[in-house]
């Protein structure tokens, strides 16, 4: 059973517009969430995270929103730039576990159109 | 460049064989993590070492084993390989073990024929 789901395998957005990537989770024990970005032939890179005690975290063009009641988080990128074209992974973790508690979604391929 | 190196970049082998993947963490990082990314399973945590000792274990098969050496590099050993073991294997490292401080290597692509 997939505990972290990214239902959109791909997303196409025009340059300069907002990109919204979504992630749903099922395990209510998750209390820390991360977004990673991955370019082809490279490893994932940590992008931004949010603790379950918050509902928003912002870092430059990137904002993550958490809706605990809906078990849903989203990553907003504003404005979208060509270099944002990559695969984005959502991950969730519960502090009761160690690194073995880290669960990833299958990723969303974001394509920024010029 | 994350500073984490993995060798080899590509590995092609046959079913039933044994391979060793190597990871050198960033200078100063004590923790090493191994992940597997396959087409159907996505990215999965396998195992974590901290300063030579196993810290956490994930979905690692019994046919797989790992260790972290005194110089902090790590090796992931995969034996009795099956077609389904074909995947990208990533190593990541961090100073303290904090998840948001992980730096990933470029990965080793394993193809089992």
mmCIF file with all atom_site columns, C-alpha atoms in Angstrom:
data_model
loop_
_atom_site.group_PDB
_atom_site.id
_atom_site.type_symbol
_atom_site.label_atom_id
_atom_site.label_alt_id
_atom_site.label_comp_id
_atom_site.label_asym_id
_atom_site.label_entity_id
_atom_site.label_seq_id
_atom_site.pdbx_PDB_ins_code
_atom_site.Cartn_x
_atom_site.Cartn_y
_atom_site.Cartn_z
_atom_site.occupancy
_atom_site.B_iso_or_equiv
_atom_site.pdbx_formal_charge
_atom_site.auth_seq_id
_atom_site.auth_comp_id
_atom_site.auth_asym_id
_atom_site.auth_atom_id
_atom_site.pdbx_PDB_model_num
ATOM 1   C CA . UNK A 1 1   ? 0.000  0.000   0.000   1.00 0.00 ? 1   UNK A CA 1
ATOM 2   C CA . UNK A 1 2   ? 1.473  3.298   -1.090  1.00 0.00 ? 2   UNK A CA 1
ATOM 3   C CA . UNK A 1 3   ? 1.566  5.639   1.886   1.00 0.00 ? 3   UNK A CA 1
ATOM 4   C CA . UNK A 1 4   ? 2.743  8.672   -0.070  1.00 0.00 ? 4   UNK A CA 1
ATOM 5   C CA . UNK A 1 5   ? 1.106  9.363   -3.416  1.00 0.00 ? 5   UNK A CA 1
ATOM 6   C CA . UNK A 1 6   ? 1.895  11.820  -6.150  1.00 0.00 ? 6   UNK A CA 1
ATOM 7   C CA . UNK A 1 7   ? -1.005 11.316  -8.497  1.00 0.00 ? 7   UNK A CA 1
ATOM 8   C CA . UNK A 1 8   ? 0.315  13.404  -11.379 1.00 0.00 ? 8   UNK A CA 1
ATOM 9   C CA . UNK A 1 9   ? 3.212  11.647  -13.124 1.00 0.00 ? 9   UNK A CA 1
ATOM 10  C CA . UNK A 1 10  ? 3.837  14.800  -15.136 1.00 0.00 ? 10  UNK A CA 1
ATOM 11  C CA . UNK A 1 11  ? 2.911  18.472  -15.209 1.00 0.00 ? 11  UNK A CA 1
ATOM 12  C CA . UNK A 1 12  ? 3.517  21.079  -17.874 1.00 0.00 ? 12  UNK A CA 1
ATOM 13  C CA . UNK A 1 13  ? 3.601  24.789  -16.923 1.00 0.00 ? 13  UNK A CA 1
ATOM 14  C CA . UNK A 1 14  ? 4.466  27.902  -18.846 1.00 0.00 ? 14  UNK A CA 1
ATOM 15  C CA . UNK A 1 15  ? 7.560  29.840  -17.834 1.00 0.00 ? 15  UNK A CA 1
ATOM 16  C CA . UNK A 1 16  ? 6.711  32.646  -15.411 1.00 0.00 ? 16  UNK A CA 1
ATOM 17  C CA . UNK A 1 17  ? 3.500  31.006  -14.184 1.00 0.00 ? 17  UNK A CA 1
ATOM 18  C CA . UNK A 1 18  ? 2.935  29.132  -10.934 1.00 0.00 ? 18  UNK A CA 1
ATOM 19  C CA . UNK A 1 19  ? 3.717  25.419  -10.702 1.00 0.00 ? 19  UNK A CA 1
ATOM 20  C CA . UNK A 1 20  ? 1.727  23.454  -8.130  1.00 0.00 ? 20  UNK A CA 1
ATOM 21  C CA . UNK A 1 21  ? 2.813  19.934  -7.316  1.00 0.00 ? 21  UNK A CA 1
ATOM 22  C CA . UNK A 1 22  ? 0.599  17.824  -5.077  1.00 0.00 ? 22  UNK A CA 1
ATOM 23  C CA . UNK A 1 23  ? 1.188  14.991  -2.655  1.00 0.00 ? 23  UNK A CA 1
ATOM 24  C CA . UNK A 1 24  ? -1.198 12.940  -0.517  1.00 0.00 ? 24  UNK A CA 1
ATOM 25  C CA . UNK A 1 25  ? -0.346 10.661  2.374   1.00 0.00 ? 25  UNK A CA 1
ATOM 26  C CA . UNK A 1 26  ? -2.278 8.089   4.329   1.00 0.00 ? 26  UNK A CA 1
ATOM 27  C CA . UNK A 1 27  ? -0.269 7.574   7.522   1.00 0.00 ? 27  UNK A CA 1
ATOM 28  C CA . UNK A 1 28  ? -1.349 10.085  10.162  1.00 0.00 ? 28  UNK A CA 1
ATOM 29  C CA . UNK A 1 29  ? 1.848  9.399   12.099  1.00 0.00 ? 29  UNK A CA 1
ATOM 30  C CA . UNK A 1 30  ? 3.923  11.264  9.527   1.00 0.00 ? 30  UNK A CA 1
ATOM 31  C CA . UNK A 1 31  ? 5.071  14.520  11.087  1.00 0.00 ? 31  UNK A CA 1
ATOM 32  C CA . UNK A 1 32  ? 7.769  15.803  8.788   1.00 0.00 ? 32  UNK A CA 1
ATOM 33  C CA . UNK A 1 33  ? 7.585  16.276  5.041   1.00 0.00 ? 33  UNK A CA 1
ATOM 34  C CA . UNK A 1 34  ? 10.248 16.975  2.444   1.00 0.00 ? 34  UNK A CA 1
ATOM 35  C CA . UNK A 1 35  ? 10.432 17.816  -1.229  1.00 0.00 ? 35  UNK A CA 1
ATOM 36  C CA . UNK A 1 36  ? 13.352 16.725  -3.389  1.00 0.00 ? 36  UNK A CA 1
ATOM 37  C CA . UNK A 1 37  ? 14.238 17.721  -6.924  1.00 0.00 ? 37  UNK A CA 1
ATOM 38  C CA . UNK A 1 38  ? 15.997 15.412  -9.331  1.00 0.00 ? 38  UNK A CA 1
ATOM 39  C CA . UNK A 1 39  ? 17.640 16.111  -12.666 1.00 0.00 ? 39  UNK A CA 1
ATOM 40  C CA . UNK A 1 40  ? 18.439 13.259  -15.082 1.00 0.00 ? 40  UNK A CA 1
ATOM 41  C CA . UNK A 1 41  ? 21.691 11.455  -14.295 1.00 0.00 ? 41  UNK A CA 1
ATOM 42  C CA . UNK A 1 42  ? 21.944 13.142  -10.901 1.00 0.00 ? 42  UNK A CA 1
ATOM 43  C CA . UNK A 1 43  ? 20.862 12.202  -7.395  1.00 0.00 ? 43  UNK A CA 1
ATOM 44  C CA . UNK A 1 44  ? 17.915 13.897  -5.683  1.00 0.00 ? 44  UNK A CA 1
ATOM 45  C CA . UNK A 1 45  ? 18.552 17.274  -4.071  1.00 0.00 ? 45  UNK A CA 1
ATOM 46  C CA . UNK A 1 46  ? 16.745 18.430  -0.952  1.00 0.00 ? 46  UNK A CA 1
ATOM 47  C CA . UNK A 1 47  ? 14.516 21.404  -1.739  1.00 0.00 ? 47  UNK A CA 1
ATOM 48  C CA . UNK A 1 48  ? 12.302 22.340  1.185   1.00 0.00 ? 48  UNK A CA 1
ATOM 49  C CA . UNK A 1 49  ? 10.661 20.728  4.191   1.00 0.00 ? 49  UNK A CA 1
ATOM 50  C CA . UNK A 1 50  ? 7.839  21.331  6.641   1.00 0.00 ? 50  UNK A CA 1
ATOM 51  C CA . UNK A 1 51  ? 7.050  20.090  10.104  1.00 0.00 ? 51  UNK A CA 1
ATOM 52  C CA . UNK A 1 52  ? 3.520  19.021  10.958  1.00 0.00 ? 52  UNK A CA 1
ATOM 53  C CA . UNK A 1 53  ? 3.259  21.844  13.504  1.00 0.00 ? 53  UNK A CA 1
ATOM 54  C CA . UNK A 1 54  ? 3.272  24.321  10.628  1.00 0.00 ? 54  UNK A CA 1
ATOM 55  C CA . UNK A 1 55  ? 0.974  24.761  7.669   1.00 0.00 ? 55  UNK A CA 1
ATOM 56  C CA . UNK A 1 56  ? 3.329  26.741  5.453   1.00 0.00 ? 56  UNK A CA 1
ATOM 57  C CA . UNK A 1 57  ? 7.040  27.091  4.844   1.00 0.00 ? 57  UNK A CA 1
ATOM 58  C CA . UNK A 1 58  ? 8.574  29.448  2.344   1.00 0.00 ? 58  UNK A CA 1
ATOM 59  C CA . UNK A 1 59  ? 12.045 29.601  0.826   1.00 0.00 ? 59  UNK A CA 1
ATOM 60  C CA . UNK A 1 60  ? 12.484 32.049  -2.009  1.00 0.00 ? 60  UNK A CA 1
ATOM 61  C CA . UNK A 1 61  ? 10.369 30.948  -4.964  1.00 0.00 ? 61  UNK A CA 1
ATOM 62  C CA . UNK A 1 62  ? 9.373  27.721  -3.215  1.00 0.00 ? 62  UNK A CA 1
ATOM 63  C CA . UNK A 1 63  ? 6.512  27.371  -0.738  1.00 0.00 ? 63  UNK A CA 1
ATOM 64  C CA . UNK A 1 64  ? 5.209  24.172  0.785   1.00 0.00 ? 64  UNK A CA 1
ATOM 65  C CA . UNK A 1 65  ? 1.679  24.031  2.204   1.00 0.00 ? 65  UNK A CA 1
ATOM 66  C CA . UNK A 1 66  ? 0.478  21.323  4.562   1.00 0.00 ? 66  UNK A CA 1
ATOM 67  C CA . UNK A 1 67  ? -3.170 20.464  5.184   1.00 0.00 ? 67  UNK A CA 1
ATOM 68  C CA . UNK A 1 68  ? -3.093 17.875  7.962   1.00 0.00 ? 68  UNK A CA 1
ATOM 69  C CA . UNK A 1 69  ? -6.823 17.262  8.041   1.00 0.00 ? 69  UNK A CA 1
ATOM 70  C CA . UNK A 1 70  ? -6.786 16.399  4.342   1.00 0.00 ? 70  UNK A CA 1
ATOM 71  C CA . UNK A 1 71  ? -3.413 14.631  4.609   1.00 0.00 ? 71  UNK A CA 1
ATOM 72  C CA . UNK A 1 72  ? -2.264 16.697  1.676   1.00 0.00 ? 72  UNK A CA 1
ATOM 73  C CA . UNK A 1 73  ? 0.729  18.833  0.906   1.00 0.00 ? 73  UNK A CA 1
ATOM 74  C CA . UNK A 1 74  ? 1.637  20.911  -2.083  1.00 0.00 ? 74  UNK A CA 1
ATOM 75  C CA . UNK A 1 75  ? 4.728  22.607  -3.436  1.00 0.00 ? 75  UNK A CA 1
ATOM 76  C CA . UNK A 1 76  ? 4.290  25.965  -5.146  1.00 0.00 ? 76  UNK A CA 1
ATOM 77  C CA . UNK A 1 77  ? 6.975  27.385  -7.398  1.00 0.00 ? 77  UNK A CA 1
ATOM 78  C CA . UNK A 1 78  ? 6.540  31.039  -8.347  1.00 0.00 ? 78  UNK A CA 1
ATOM 79  C CA . UNK A 1 79  ? 7.564  32.141  -10.892 1.00 0.00 ? 79  UNK A CA 1
ATOM 80  C CA . UNK A 1 80  ? 8.469  28.944  -12.717 1.00 0.00 ? 80  UNK A CA 1
ATOM 81  C CA . UNK A 1 81  ? 11.788 28.988  -14.544 1.00 0.00 ? 81  UNK A CA 1
ATOM 82  C CA . UNK A 1 82  ? 13.266 26.669  -17.209 1.00 0.00 ? 82  UNK A CA 1
ATOM 83  C CA . UNK A 1 83  ? 15.756 25.309  -14.661 1.00 0.00 ? 83  UNK A CA 1
ATOM 84  C CA . UNK A 1 84  ? 12.842 24.044  -12.591 1.00 0.00 ? 84  UNK A CA 1
ATOM 85  C CA . UNK A 1 85  ? 12.201 21.328  -15.168 1.00 0.00 ? 85  UNK A CA 1
ATOM 86  C CA . UNK A 1 86  ? 12.953 18.171  -13.187 1.00 0.00 ? 86  UNK A CA 1
ATOM 87  C CA . UNK A 1 87  ? 11.319 15.313  -11.312 1.00 0.00 ? 87  UNK A CA 1
ATOM 88  C CA . UNK A 1 88  ? 10.010 16.300  -7.886  1.00 0.00 ? 88  UNK A CA 1
ATOM 89  C CA . UNK A 1 89  ? 9.664  13.772  -5.093  1.00 0.00 ? 89  UNK A CA 1
ATOM 90  C CA . UNK A 1 90  ? 7.543  14.231  -2.034  1.00 0.00 ? 90  UNK A CA 1
ATOM 91  C CA . UNK A 1 91  ? 8.679  12.357  1.095   1.00 0.00 ? 91  UNK A CA 1
ATOM 92  C CA . UNK A 1 92  ? 7.170  11.863  4.527   1.00 0.00 ? 92  UNK A CA 1
ATOM 93  C CA . UNK A 1 93  ? 8.699  10.809  7.825   1.00 0.00 ? 93  UNK A CA 1
ATOM 94  C CA . UNK A 1 94  ? 7.577  10.128  11.348  1.00 0.00 ? 94  UNK A CA 1
ATOM 95  C CA . UNK A 1 95  ? 9.802  11.092  14.226  1.00 0.00 ? 95  UNK A CA 1
ATOM 96  C CA . UNK A 1 96  ? 9.122  7.851   16.066  1.00 0.00 ? 96  UNK A CA 1
ATOM 97  C CA . UNK A 1 97  ? 11.185 6.026   13.492  1.00 0.00 ? 97  UNK A CA 1
ATOM 98  C CA . UNK A 1 98  ? 14.692 6.502   12.195  1.00 0.00 ? 98  UNK A CA 1
ATOM 99  C CA . UNK A 1 99  ? 15.579 6.949   8.569   1.00 0.00 ? 99  UNK A CA 1
ATOM 100 C CA . UNK A 1 100 ? 13.540 3.823   7.935   1.00 0.00 ? 100 UNK A CA 1
ATOM 101 C CA . UNK A 1 101 ? 10.478 5.958   8.459   1.00 0.00 ? 101 UNK A CA 1
ATOM 102 C CA . UNK A 1 102 ? 11.202 7.998   5.329   1.00 0.00 ? 102 UNK A CA 1
ATOM 103 C CA . UNK A 1 103 ? 8.719  7.170   2.590   1.00 0.00 ? 103 UNK A CA 1
ATOM 104 C CA . UNK A 1 104 ? 8.805  8.642   -0.907  1.00 0.00 ? 104 UNK A CA 1
ATOM 105 C CA . UNK A 1 105 ? 6.197  9.251   -3.535  1.00 0.00 ? 105 UNK A CA 1
ATOM 106 C CA . UNK A 1 106 ? 6.899  8.119   -7.095  1.00 0.00 ? 106 UNK A CA 1
ATOM 107 C CA . UNK A 1 107 ? 7.582  11.614  -8.339  1.00 0.00 ? 107 UNK A CA 1
ATOM 108 C CA . UNK A 1 108 ? 6.091  14.218  -10.673 1.00 0.00 ? 108 UNK A CA 1
ATOM 109 C CA . UNK A 1 109 ? 7.930  15.276  -13.794 1.00 0.00 ? 109 UNK A CA 1
ATOM 110 C CA . UNK A 1 110 ? 7.618  19.056  -14.090 1.00 0.00 ? 110 UNK A CA 1
ATOM 111 C CA . UNK A 1 111 ? 8.164  20.512  -17.545 1.00 0.00 ? 111 UNK A CA 1
ATOM 112 C CA . UNK A 1 112 ? 8.484  24.279  -17.867 1.00 0.00 ? 112 UNK A CA 1
ATOM 113 C CA . UNK A 1 113 ? 7.491  25.464  -21.340 1.00 0.00 ? 113 UNK A CA 1
ATOM 114 C CA . UNK A 1 114 ? 9.155  28.621  -22.740 1.00 0.00 ? 114 UNK A CA 1
ATOM 115 C CA . UNK B 2 1   ? 28.340 18.215  -7.566  1.00 0.00 ? 1   UNK B CA 1
ATOM 116 C CA . UNK B 2 2   ? 27.085 17.081  -4.157  1.00 0.00 ? 2   UNK B CA 1
ATOM 117 C CA . UNK B 2 3   ? 30.472 15.833  -2.995  1.00 0.00 ? 3   UNK B CA 1
ATOM 118 C CA . UNK B 2 4   ? 29.170 12.265  -2.652  1.00 0.00 ? 4   UNK B CA 1
ATOM 119 C CA . UNK B 2 5   ? 30.804 9.859   -5.076  1.00 0.00 ? 5   UNK B CA 1
ATOM 120 C CA . UNK B 2 6   ? 29.526 6.512   -6.207  1.00 0.00 ? 6   UNK B CA 1
ATOM 121 C CA . UNK B 2 7   ? 31.258 3.854   -8.265  1.00 0.00 ? 7   UNK B CA 1
ATOM 122 C CA . UNK B 2 8   ? 30.683 2.373   -10.703 1.00 0.00 ? 8   UNK B CA 1
ATOM 123 C CA . UNK B 2 9   ? 28.246 4.556   -12.641 1.00 0.00 ? 9   UNK B CA 1
ATOM 124 C CA . UNK B 2 10  ? 26.861 1.629   -14.587 1.00 0.00 ? 10  UNK B CA 1
ATOM 125 C CA . UNK B 2 11  ? 26.971 -2.088  -13.951 1.00 0.00 ? 11  UNK B CA 1
ATOM 126 C CA . UNK B 2 12  ? 25.632 -4.845  -16.159 1.00 0.00 ? 12  UNK B CA 1
ATOM 127 C CA . UNK B 2 13  ? 25.608 -8.363  -14.833 1.00 0.00 ? 13  UNK B CA 1
ATOM 128 C CA . UNK B 2 14  ? 23.735 -11.643 -15.027 1.00 0.00 ? 14  UNK B CA 1
ATOM 129 C CA . UNK B 2 15  ? 21.179 -13.255 -12.754 1.00 0.00 ? 15  UNK B CA 1
ATOM 130 C CA . UNK B 2 16  ? 22.691 -15.134 -9.848  1.00 0.00 ? 16  UNK B CA 1
ATOM 131 C CA . UNK B 2 17  ? 25.800 -12.969 -9.723  1.00 0.00 ? 17  UNK B CA 1
ATOM 132 C CA . UNK B 2 18  ? 27.110 -10.784 -6.903  1.00 0.00 ? 18  UNK B CA 1
ATOM 133 C CA . UNK B 2 19  ? 28.115 -7.126  -7.145  1.00 0.00 ? 19  UNK B CA 1
ATOM 134 C CA . UNK B 2 20  ? 29.490 -4.461  -4.846  1.00 0.00 ? 20  UNK B CA 1
ATOM 135 C CA . UNK B 2 21  ? 28.531 -0.802  -5.071  1.00 0.00 ? 21  UNK B CA 1
ATOM 136 C CA . UNK B 2 22  ? 30.757 1.763   -3.441  1.00 0.00 ? 22  UNK B CA 1
ATOM 137 C CA . UNK B 2 23  ? 29.997 5.130   -1.900  1.00 0.00 ? 23  UNK B CA 1
ATOM 138 C CA . UNK B 2 24  ? 32.310 7.843   -0.574  1.00 0.00 ? 24  UNK B CA 1
ATOM 139 C CA . UNK B 2 25  ? 30.475 10.397  1.569   1.00 0.00 ? 25  UNK B CA 1
ATOM 140 C CA . UNK B 2 26  ? 31.167 14.109  1.639   1.00 0.00 ? 26  UNK B CA 1
ATOM 141 C CA . UNK B 2 27  ? 34.150 15.073  3.721   1.00 0.00 ? 27  UNK B CA 1
ATOM 142 C CA . UNK B 2 28  ? 33.064 15.299  7.363   1.00 0.00 ? 28  UNK B CA 1
ATOM 143 C CA . UNK B 2 29  ? 29.788 13.433  6.931   1.00 0.00 ? 29  UNK B CA 1
ATOM 144 C CA . UNK B 2 30  ? 29.411 10.536  9.351   1.00 0.00 ? 30  UNK B CA 1
ATOM 145 C CA . UNK B 2 31  ? 26.134 9.118   8.130   1.00 0.00 ? 31  UNK B CA 1
ATOM 146 C CA . UNK B 2 32  ? 25.591 7.149   4.929   1.00 0.00 ? 32  UNK B CA 1
ATOM 147 C CA . UNK B 2 33  ? 22.254 6.055   3.494   1.00 0.00 ? 33  UNK B CA 1
ATOM 148 C CA . UNK B 2 34  ? 21.443 3.684   0.656   1.00 0.00 ? 34  UNK B CA 1
ATOM 149 C CA . UNK B 2 35  ? 18.342 3.959   -1.520  1.00 0.00 ? 35  UNK B CA 1
ATOM 150 C CA . UNK B 2 36  ? 16.961 1.952   -4.410  1.00 0.00 ? 36  UNK B CA 1
ATOM 151 C CA . UNK B 2 37  ? 14.958 3.536   -7.201  1.00 0.00 ? 37  UNK B CA 1
ATOM 152 C CA . UNK B 2 38  ? 13.183 1.077   -9.451  1.00 0.00 ? 38  UNK B CA 1
ATOM 153 C CA . UNK B 2 39  ? 10.583 1.782   -12.113 1.00 0.00 ? 39  UNK B CA 1
ATOM 154 C CA . UNK B 2 40  ? 7.694  0.183   -10.266 1.00 0.00 ? 40  UNK B CA 1
ATOM 155 C CA . UNK B 2 41  ? 8.601  0.907   -6.634  1.00 0.00 ? 41  UNK B CA 1
ATOM 156 C CA . UNK B 2 42  ? 9.917  4.438   -6.816  1.00 0.00 ? 42  UNK B CA 1
ATOM 157 C CA . UNK B 2 43  ? 12.584 5.557   -4.335  1.00 0.00 ? 43  UNK B CA 1
ATOM 158 C CA . UNK B 2 44  ? 12.958 3.278   -1.303  1.00 0.00 ? 44  UNK B CA 1
ATOM 159 C CA . UNK B 2 45  ? 15.207 3.589   1.732   1.00 0.00 ? 45  UNK B CA 1
ATOM 160 C CA . UNK B 2 46  ? 17.408 0.526   2.240   1.00 0.00 ? 46  UNK B CA 1
ATOM 161 C CA . UNK B 2 47  ? 19.779 1.118   5.145   1.00 0.00 ? 47  UNK B CA 1
ATOM 162 C CA . UNK B 2 48  ? 21.630 3.803   7.120   1.00 0.00 ? 48  UNK B CA 1
ATOM 163 C CA . UNK B 2 49  ? 25.027 3.739   8.803   1.00 0.00 ? 49  UNK B CA 1
ATOM 164 C CA . UNK B 2 50  ? 26.373 6.252   11.258  1.00 0.00 ? 50  UNK B CA 1
ATOM 165 C CA . UNK B 2 51  ? 30.086 6.280   12.033  1.00 0.00 ? 51  UNK B CA 1
ATOM 166 C CA . UNK B 2 52  ? 30.480 2.627   11.167  1.00 0.00 ? 52  UNK B CA 1
ATOM 167 C CA . UNK B 2 53  ? 27.390 1.299   12.889  1.00 0.00 ? 53  UNK B CA 1
ATOM 168 C CA . UNK B 2 54  ? 24.036 0.379   11.430  1.00 0.00 ? 54  UNK B CA 1
ATOM 169 C CA . UNK B 2 55  ? 21.502 3.023   12.475  1.00 0.00 ? 55  UNK B CA 1
ATOM 170 C CA . UNK B 2 56  ? 18.305 2.146   10.599  1.00 0.00 ? 56  UNK B CA 1
ATOM 171 C CA . UNK B 2 57  ? 17.056 -0.532  8.269   1.00 0.00 ? 57  UNK B CA 1
ATOM 172 C CA . UNK B 2 58  ? 14.393 -0.222  5.629   1.00 0.00 ? 58  UNK B CA 1
ATOM 173 C CA . UNK B 2 59  ? 13.197 -2.460  2.814   1.00 0.00 ? 59  UNK B CA 1
ATOM 174 C CA . UNK B 2 60  ? 16.521 -4.222  2.343   1.00 0.00 ? 60  UNK B CA 1
ATOM 175 C CA . UNK B 2 61  ? 16.394 -7.799  1.126   1.00 0.00 ? 61  UNK B CA 1
ATOM 176 C CA . UNK B 2 62  ? 18.313 -10.511 2.948   1.00 0.00 ? 62  UNK B CA 1
ATOM 177 C CA . UNK B 2 63  ? 20.362 -11.018 -0.231  1.00 0.00 ? 63  UNK B CA 1
ATOM 178 C CA . UNK B 2 64  ? 21.661 -7.481  0.206   1.00 0.00 ? 64  UNK B CA 1
ATOM 179 C CA . UNK B 2 65  ? 24.138 -6.336  2.832   1.00 0.00 ? 65  UNK B CA 1
ATOM 180 C CA . UNK B 2 66  ? 26.067 -3.197  3.533   1.00 0.00 ? 66  UNK B CA 1
ATOM 181 C CA . UNK B 2 67  ? 28.816 -1.882  5.725   1.00 0.00 ? 67  UNK B CA 1
ATOM 182 C CA . UNK B 2 68  ? 30.571 1.355   6.546   1.00 0.00 ? 68  UNK B CA 1
ATOM 183 C CA . UNK B 2 69  ? 34.326 1.216   6.923   1.00 0.00 ? 69  UNK B CA 1
ATOM 184 C CA . UNK B 2 70  ? 36.581 3.136   9.357   1.00 0.00 ? 70  UNK B CA 1
ATOM 185 C CA . UNK B 2 71  ? 37.357 5.692   6.626   1.00 0.00 ? 71  UNK B CA 1
ATOM 186 C CA . UNK B 2 72  ? 33.544 6.175   6.407   1.00 0.00 ? 72  UNK B CA 1
ATOM 187 C CA . UNK B 2 73  ? 33.123 4.931   2.875   1.00 0.00 ? 73  UNK B CA 1
ATOM 188 C CA . UNK B 2 74  ? 30.361 2.398   2.447   1.00 0.00 ? 74  UNK B CA 1
ATOM 189 C CA . UNK B 2 75  ? 29.719 -0.616  0.280   1.00 0.00 ? 75  UNK B CA 1
ATOM 190 C CA . UNK B 2 76  ? 26.420 -2.203  -0.675  1.00 0.00 ? 76  UNK B CA 1
ATOM 191 C CA . UNK B 2 77  ? 26.687 -5.876  -1.600  1.00 0.00 ? 77  UNK B CA 1
ATOM 192 C CA . UNK B 2 78  ? 23.974 -7.436  -3.725  1.00 0.00 ? 78  UNK B CA 1
ATOM 193 C CA . UNK B 2 79  ? 24.041 -11.202 -4.187  1.00 0.00 ? 79  UNK B CA 1
ATOM 194 C CA . UNK B 2 80  ? 22.028 -13.870 -6.010  1.00 0.00 ? 80  UNK B CA 1
ATOM 195 C CA . UNK B 2 81  ? 20.885 -11.118 -8.306  1.00 0.00 ? 81  UNK B CA 1
ATOM 196 C CA . UNK B 2 82  ? 17.460 -11.274 -9.913  1.00 0.00 ? 82  UNK B CA 1
ATOM 197 C CA . UNK B 2 83  ? 16.008 -9.370  -12.850 1.00 0.00 ? 83  UNK B CA 1
ATOM 198 C CA . UNK B 2 84  ? 13.948 -7.313  -10.421 1.00 0.00 ? 84  UNK B CA 1
ATOM 199 C CA . UNK B 2 85  ? 17.086 -5.962  -8.766  1.00 0.00 ? 85  UNK B CA 1
ATOM 200 C CA . UNK B 2 86  ? 17.717 -3.818  -11.821 1.00 0.00 ? 86  UNK B CA 1
ATOM 201 C CA . UNK B 2 87  ? 17.469 -0.279  -10.514 1.00 0.00 ? 87  UNK B CA 1
ATOM 202 C CA . UNK B 2 88  ? 19.291 2.914   -9.689  1.00 0.00 ? 88  UNK B CA 1
ATOM 203 C CA . UNK B 2 89  ? 21.045 2.706   -6.336  1.00 0.00 ? 89  UNK B CA 1
ATOM 204 C CA . UNK B 2 90  ? 21.693 6.005   -4.603  1.00 0.00 ? 90  UNK B CA 1
ATOM 205 C CA . UNK B 2 91  ? 23.938 6.735   -1.707  1.00 0.00 ? 91  UNK B CA 1
ATOM 206 C CA . UNK B 2 92  ? 23.444 9.841   0.416   1.00 0.00 ? 92  UNK B CA 1
ATOM 207 C CA . UNK B 2 93  ? 25.434 11.274  3.287   1.00 0.00 ? 93  UNK B CA 1
ATOM 208 C CA . UNK B 2 94  ? 24.860 13.763  6.071   1.00 0.00 ? 94  UNK B CA 1
ATOM 209 C CA . UNK B 2 95  ? 26.786 15.138  9.001   1.00 0.00 ? 95  UNK B CA 1
ATOM 210 C CA . UNK B 2 96  ? 24.418 14.272  11.789  1.00 0.00 ? 96  UNK B CA 1
ATOM 211 C CA . UNK B 2 97  ? 21.717 12.108  10.299  1.00 0.00 ? 97  UNK B CA 1
ATOM 212 C CA . UNK B 2 98  ? 19.210 14.904  9.765   1.00 0.00 ? 98  UNK B CA 1
ATOM 213 C CA . UNK B 2 99  ? 17.005 14.089  6.805   1.00 0.00 ? 99  UNK B CA 1
ATOM 214 C CA . UNK B 2 100 ? 17.002 17.612  5.406   1.00 0.00 ? 100 UNK B CA 1
ATOM 215 C CA . UNK B 2 101 ? 20.782 17.612  5.364   1.00 0.00 ? 101 UNK B CA 1
ATOM 216 C CA . UNK B 2 102 ? 21.235 14.619  3.094   1.00 0.00 ? 102 UNK B CA 1
ATOM 217 C CA . UNK B 2 103 ? 23.343 15.025  -0.008  1.00 0.00 ? 103 UNK B CA 1
ATOM 218 C CA . UNK B 2 104 ? 22.829 12.417  -2.674  1.00 0.00 ? 104 UNK B CA 1
ATOM 219 C CA . UNK B 2 105 ? 25.383 10.901  -5.000  1.00 0.00 ? 105 UNK B CA 1
ATOM 220 C CA . UNK B 2 106 ? 24.712 10.503  -8.737  1.00 0.00 ? 106 UNK B CA 1
ATOM 221 C CA . UNK B 2 107 ? 23.746 6.847   -8.352  1.00 0.00 ? 107 UNK B CA 1
ATOM 222 C CA . UNK B 2 108 ? 24.835 3.498   -9.786  1.00 0.00 ? 108 UNK B CA 1
ATOM 223 C CA . UNK B 2 109 ? 22.629 2.040   -12.484 1.00 0.00 ? 109 UNK B CA 1
ATOM 224 C CA . UNK B 2 110 ? 22.496 -1.735  -12.132 1.00 0.00 ? 110 UNK B CA 1
ATOM 225 C CA . UNK B 2 111 ? 21.164 -3.841  -14.977 1.00 0.00 ? 111 UNK B CA 1
ATOM 226 C CA . UNK B 2 112 ? 20.635 -7.548  -14.363 1.00 0.00 ? 112 UNK B CA 1
ATOM 227 C CA . UNK B 2 113 ? 20.242 -9.586  -17.545 1.00 0.00 ? 113 UNK B CA 1
#
